[in-house]
């Protein structure tokens, strides 16, 4: 049976920038083993699978890296919403609603692109865990434990001394795989005009050395920088090799993540 699949560059208005995600719309749910095999075949940081819910009640949405299923992914959610509207599976003025492992998420089209409603993460300042500074080859200014809505600990947020230090990082990924069991969100206040903060994200625990642009990381970066800069609407730039911009807004225990997306591949799965 042939099934459509798309590759969408998220958090960018240009092809071959931002973060690529594969999006696979399905008529019915498929086995986890098959979805994991497809994600491994696509070999992108995330492959998203969409299944319509009964009575038009949105879509079931699941995300897989080449190695594991993850509970939250921003760029593949943005790519999924973009695909639904672009292919006519959802009307342009309709809200995209997704039921996920992180609860209900939504997205809507605006004049600036796509805005997504995500949960804000909770932050707790801690001493730098063993291996973090060594793996980053940098001295943290501060380190924070990131907890999601289910109280799961998936990431550390590490602030460095400045944007140049974030951009210059050359981590020891082998050491990171051996000694750091969580993702590392590395950030600093921006020096580039019009941008408030910069970041990079390393997730060797999930089979990803560096993710190009990470929506879920901005669920922690948003409350962190809103608290430091005392403004609710900010612009972040993820300074990976591909790079991408994320507009953020803190709304209580939710964050609004904004960005654009570009489809670069349309094809079919034959197995």
Tab-separated table of C-alpha atoms in Angstrom:
chain	number	residue	atom	x	y	z
A	1	UNK	CA	0.000	0.000	0.000
A	2	UNK	CA	1.347	3.425	-0.943
A	3	UNK	CA	1.190	6.105	1.744
A	4	UNK	CA	2.040	9.788	1.189
A	5	UNK	CA	5.004	11.286	2.972
A	6	UNK	CA	6.398	14.824	2.962
A	7	UNK	CA	9.611	16.474	4.117
A	8	UNK	CA	9.056	19.958	5.483
A	9	UNK	CA	11.668	22.469	6.639
A	10	UNK	CA	10.272	24.052	9.808
A	11	UNK	CA	11.015	27.378	11.501
A	12	UNK	CA	12.222	28.879	8.246
A	13	UNK	CA	10.855	30.581	5.139
A	14	UNK	CA	13.698	29.172	2.995
A	15	UNK	CA	14.192	25.638	1.724
A	16	UNK	CA	17.184	23.797	3.195
A	17	UNK	CA	17.197	25.960	6.322
A	18	UNK	CA	15.474	25.401	9.660
A	19	UNK	CA	14.746	21.865	10.841
A	20	UNK	CA	13.524	19.174	8.415
A	21	UNK	CA	10.765	16.811	9.552
A	22	UNK	CA	9.057	13.988	7.712
A	23	UNK	CA	5.253	14.021	7.906
A	24	UNK	CA	3.224	10.890	7.177
A	25	UNK	CA	-0.580	11.353	7.120
A	26	UNK	CA	-2.361	8.027	7.699
A	27	UNK	CA	-5.976	6.900	7.334
A	28	UNK	CA	-5.706	4.480	10.259
A	29	UNK	CA	-3.263	3.867	13.079
A	30	UNK	CA	-0.247	1.690	12.300
A	31	UNK	CA	1.952	-0.487	14.554
A	32	UNK	CA	4.633	1.269	16.576
A	33	UNK	CA	7.277	-1.024	15.085
A	34	UNK	CA	6.389	0.131	11.562
A	35	UNK	CA	6.442	3.801	12.522
A	36	UNK	CA	9.847	3.381	14.159
A	37	UNK	CA	11.163	1.646	11.041
A	38	UNK	CA	9.912	4.491	8.840
A	39	UNK	CA	11.547	7.047	11.140
A	40	UNK	CA	14.827	5.149	10.968
A	41	UNK	CA	14.539	5.026	7.152
A	42	UNK	CA	13.867	8.773	6.909
A	43	UNK	CA	16.814	9.384	9.287
A	44	UNK	CA	15.675	12.883	10.270
A	45	UNK	CA	15.538	14.182	13.820
A	46	UNK	CA	11.772	13.591	13.757
A	47	UNK	CA	9.158	11.810	11.682
A	48	UNK	CA	5.544	12.673	12.501
A	49	UNK	CA	2.526	10.387	11.990
A	50	UNK	CA	-0.996	11.815	11.755
A	51	UNK	CA	-4.265	9.873	12.100
A	52	UNK	CA	-7.693	11.573	12.000
A	53	UNK	CA	-9.738	11.145	15.193
A	54	UNK	CA	-13.393	10.137	15.115
A	55	UNK	CA	-16.087	12.765	14.498
A	56	UNK	CA	-13.557	15.259	13.183
A	57	UNK	CA	-12.019	15.751	16.626
A	58	UNK	CA	-8.537	16.691	15.406
A	59	UNK	CA	-5.673	14.271	14.807
A	60	UNK	CA	-3.622	11.773	16.752
A	61	UNK	CA	-0.010	12.908	16.401
A	62	UNK	CA	3.095	10.893	17.310
A	63	UNK	CA	6.770	11.713	16.821
A	64	UNK	CA	9.717	9.360	16.345
A	65	UNK	CA	13.438	9.987	16.091
A	66	UNK	CA	15.465	7.336	14.222
A	67	UNK	CA	15.892	5.628	17.622
A	68	UNK	CA	12.889	6.307	19.903
A	69	UNK	CA	9.413	7.806	20.249
A	70	UNK	CA	9.437	11.215	21.966
A	71	UNK	CA	6.691	12.885	24.028
A	72	UNK	CA	6.921	16.358	22.474
A	73	UNK	CA	8.309	17.868	19.272
A	74	UNK	CA	7.766	21.426	18.110
A	75	UNK	CA	9.222	21.498	14.613
A	76	UNK	CA	7.451	18.296	13.505
A	77	UNK	CA	4.168	19.667	14.884
A	78	UNK	CA	4.658	22.847	12.869
A	79	UNK	CA	5.499	20.711	9.816
A	80	UNK	CA	2.390	18.572	10.395
A	81	UNK	CA	0.064	21.580	10.611
A	82	UNK	CA	1.674	23.088	7.508
A	83	UNK	CA	1.126	19.819	5.618
A	84	UNK	CA	-2.539	19.557	6.635
A	85	UNK	CA	-3.272	23.042	5.325
A	86	UNK	CA	-1.103	22.802	2.215
A	87	UNK	CA	-2.626	19.488	1.088
A	88	UNK	CA	-6.215	20.544	1.792
A	89	UNK	CA	-6.712	17.963	4.550
A	90	UNK	CA	-7.638	20.933	6.724
A	91	UNK	CA	-9.232	24.215	5.659
A	92	UNK	CA	-6.881	27.203	5.695
A	93	UNK	CA	-8.944	29.013	8.344
A	94	UNK	CA	-9.368	25.926	10.552
A	95	UNK	CA	-7.386	25.323	13.717
A	96	UNK	CA	-5.158	22.242	13.672
A	97	UNK	CA	-5.760	20.212	16.850
A	98	UNK	CA	-3.472	17.369	17.866
A	99	UNK	CA	-3.856	14.765	20.599
A	100	UNK	CA	-0.350	13.743	21.724
A	101	UNK	CA	1.634	12.196	24.558
A	102	UNK	CA	1.890	15.758	25.922
A	103	UNK	CA	-1.864	16.344	25.800
A	104	UNK	CA	-3.747	18.541	23.356
A	105	UNK	CA	-1.699	20.885	21.163
A	106	UNK	CA	-3.048	23.330	18.605
A	107	UNK	CA	-1.831	25.458	15.710
A	108	UNK	CA	-3.305	28.222	13.605
A	109	UNK	CA	-2.262	30.243	10.592
A	110	UNK	CA	-1.519	33.953	11.023
A	111	UNK	CA	-0.130	36.715	8.849
A	112	UNK	CA	3.350	35.926	10.228
A	113	UNK	CA	3.188	32.166	9.694
A	114	UNK	CA	2.026	29.451	12.082
A	115	UNK	CA	1.466	29.816	15.824
A	116	UNK	CA	1.400	26.759	18.106
A	117	UNK	CA	0.038	26.461	21.646
A	118	UNK	CA	2.412	24.321	23.757
A	119	UNK	CA	2.931	23.623	27.474
A	120	UNK	CA	5.546	25.683	29.311
A	121	UNK	CA	8.297	23.749	31.068
A	122	UNK	CA	9.282	24.247	34.709
A	123	UNK	CA	12.849	25.165	35.641
A	124	UNK	CA	14.869	24.449	38.777
A	125	UNK	CA	18.394	25.827	39.175
A	126	UNK	CA	20.923	23.138	40.069
A	127	UNK	CA	24.657	22.613	40.296
A	128	UNK	CA	26.224	21.542	37.006
A	129	UNK	CA	25.809	17.745	36.794
A	130	UNK	CA	28.937	15.625	36.241
A	131	UNK	CA	30.034	15.506	32.635
A	132	UNK	CA	28.039	18.503	31.356
A	133	UNK	CA	30.856	21.071	31.287
A	134	UNK	CA	33.323	18.476	30.043
A	135	UNK	CA	31.014	17.311	27.238
A	136	UNK	CA	30.270	20.890	26.159
A	137	UNK	CA	33.902	21.959	26.568
A	138	UNK	CA	32.556	25.139	28.161
A	139	UNK	CA	31.991	26.610	31.633
A	140	UNK	CA	28.288	27.093	32.448
A	141	UNK	CA	27.118	30.426	33.813
A	142	UNK	CA	24.120	28.567	35.303
A	143	UNK	CA	22.405	25.192	34.891
A	144	UNK	CA	18.698	24.433	35.227
A	145	UNK	CA	16.796	21.165	35.374
A	146	UNK	CA	13.855	21.197	32.951
A	147	UNK	CA	10.651	19.374	33.943
A	148	UNK	CA	7.703	18.818	31.634
A	149	UNK	CA	4.000	18.789	32.530
A	150	UNK	CA	4.240	15.171	33.650
A	151	UNK	CA	7.179	16.011	35.949
A	152	UNK	CA	9.571	14.107	33.694
A	153	UNK	CA	13.152	15.336	33.505
A	154	UNK	CA	14.358	15.325	29.886
A	155	UNK	CA	16.732	18.276	29.570
A	156	UNK	CA	19.199	20.569	31.240
A	157	UNK	CA	19.187	24.252	30.293
A	158	UNK	CA	22.714	25.676	30.338
A	159	UNK	CA	23.364	29.411	30.076
A	160	UNK	CA	26.782	30.455	28.803
A	161	UNK	CA	28.479	33.828	28.944
A	162	UNK	CA	27.474	35.126	25.519
A	163	UNK	CA	26.291	34.436	21.984
A	164	UNK	CA	29.796	33.949	20.612
A	165	UNK	CA	30.428	31.192	23.141
A	166	UNK	CA	27.216	29.395	22.147
A	167	UNK	CA	28.061	29.612	18.452
A	168	UNK	CA	31.652	28.425	18.980
A	169	UNK	CA	30.729	25.250	20.902
A	170	UNK	CA	32.339	22.048	19.634
A	171	UNK	CA	31.015	19.429	22.072
A	172	UNK	CA	32.567	16.059	22.771
A	173	UNK	CA	29.623	13.923	21.624
A	174	UNK	CA	31.219	10.632	22.625
A	175	UNK	CA	31.621	11.895	26.185
A	176	UNK	CA	28.098	13.329	26.085
A	177	UNK	CA	26.693	9.930	25.116
A	178	UNK	CA	28.588	8.261	27.946
A	179	UNK	CA	28.001	10.728	30.785
A	180	UNK	CA	24.974	12.941	30.069
A	181	UNK	CA	21.582	11.230	30.205
A	182	UNK	CA	19.500	14.280	29.241
A	183	UNK	CA	19.313	16.766	26.401
A	184	UNK	CA	21.343	19.962	26.691
A	185	UNK	CA	19.671	23.267	25.815
A	186	UNK	CA	22.546	25.753	25.612
A	187	UNK	CA	21.673	29.438	25.483
A	188	UNK	CA	22.836	33.022	25.924
A	189	UNK	CA	21.468	36.506	25.421
A	190	UNK	CA	21.711	37.495	21.768
A	191	UNK	CA	24.013	40.094	20.327
A	192	UNK	CA	22.569	39.932	16.790
A	193	UNK	CA	20.127	42.792	16.011
A	194	UNK	CA	16.429	42.114	16.548
A	195	UNK	CA	16.990	38.802	18.355
A	196	UNK	CA	16.620	38.353	22.119
A	197	UNK	CA	18.368	35.037	22.780
A	198	UNK	CA	20.283	32.342	20.941
A	199	UNK	CA	20.403	28.620	21.610
A	200	UNK	CA	21.635	25.223	20.462
A	201	UNK	CA	20.287	21.786	21.399
A	202	UNK	CA	22.155	18.524	21.822
A	203	UNK	CA	20.216	15.275	22.344
A	204	UNK	CA	22.580	12.330	22.170
A	205	UNK	CA	20.186	10.478	24.537
A	206	UNK	CA	17.657	10.405	21.666
A	207	UNK	CA	20.127	9.536	18.917
A	208	UNK	CA	20.569	13.184	17.800
A	209	UNK	CA	23.912	14.914	18.277
A	210	UNK	CA	22.608	18.392	17.383
A	211	UNK	CA	19.056	19.284	16.425
A	212	UNK	CA	18.845	22.199	13.942
A	213	UNK	CA	15.818	24.057	15.438
A	214	UNK	CA	13.967	22.662	18.447
A	215	UNK	CA	10.452	23.833	19.266
A	216	UNK	CA	10.196	21.797	22.473
A	217	UNK	CA	13.418	23.374	23.805
A	218	UNK	CA	11.721	26.754	23.457
A	219	UNK	CA	9.065	25.571	25.913
A	220	UNK	CA	11.857	25.957	28.480
A	221	UNK	CA	13.704	28.858	26.849
A	222	UNK	CA	10.534	30.978	26.792
A	223	UNK	CA	9.876	31.154	30.560
A	224	UNK	CA	13.616	31.390	31.210
A	225	UNK	CA	14.213	34.431	29.022
A	226	UNK	CA	10.853	36.073	29.746
A	227	UNK	CA	11.819	36.010	33.426
A	228	UNK	CA	15.299	37.424	32.731
A	229	UNK	CA	14.368	40.045	30.138
A	230	UNK	CA	10.969	40.993	31.640
A	231	UNK	CA	9.180	40.916	28.288
A	232	UNK	CA	6.567	38.349	27.234
A	233	UNK	CA	7.144	38.418	23.464
A	234	UNK	CA	10.637	37.486	22.313
A	235	UNK	CA	12.492	36.250	19.245
A	236	UNK	CA	14.919	33.367	19.537
A	237	UNK	CA	17.481	32.145	17.027
A	238	UNK	CA	18.778	28.584	17.157
A	239	UNK	CA	22.356	28.906	15.986
A	240	UNK	CA	22.884	25.503	14.371
A	241	UNK	CA	24.477	25.061	10.957
A	242	UNK	CA	21.021	25.346	9.327
A	243	UNK	CA	19.651	27.917	11.789
A	244	UNK	CA	16.092	29.041	12.404
A	245	UNK	CA	13.949	31.672	14.127
A	246	UNK	CA	11.271	30.996	16.750
A	247	UNK	CA	8.875	33.692	17.939
A	248	UNK	CA	7.835	33.020	21.526
A	249	UNK	CA	5.196	34.363	23.901
A	250	UNK	CA	4.527	33.258	27.483
A	251	UNK	CA	0.839	32.913	28.432
A	252	UNK	CA	0.593	31.539	31.970
A	253	UNK	CA	1.526	27.868	31.902
A	254	UNK	CA	1.506	27.807	28.091
A	255	UNK	CA	3.872	29.115	25.454
A	256	UNK	CA	3.026	30.270	21.935
A	257	UNK	CA	5.686	29.277	19.409
A	258	UNK	CA	5.620	30.945	16.008
A	259	UNK	CA	7.413	30.111	12.789
A	260	UNK	CA	7.180	29.353	9.100
A	261	UNK	CA	7.571	26.167	7.063
A	262	UNK	CA	8.456	25.091	3.520
A	263	UNK	CA	7.703	21.727	1.857
A	264	UNK	CA	10.769	20.384	0.053
A	265	UNK	CA	9.764	16.777	-0.780
A	266	UNK	CA	6.487	15.074	-1.705
A	267	UNK	CA	6.553	11.314	-2.138
A	268	UNK	CA	5.128	7.901	-1.254
A	269	UNK	CA	6.051	5.092	1.103
A	270	UNK	CA	5.843	1.796	-0.767
A	271	UNK	CA	6.163	-0.508	2.254
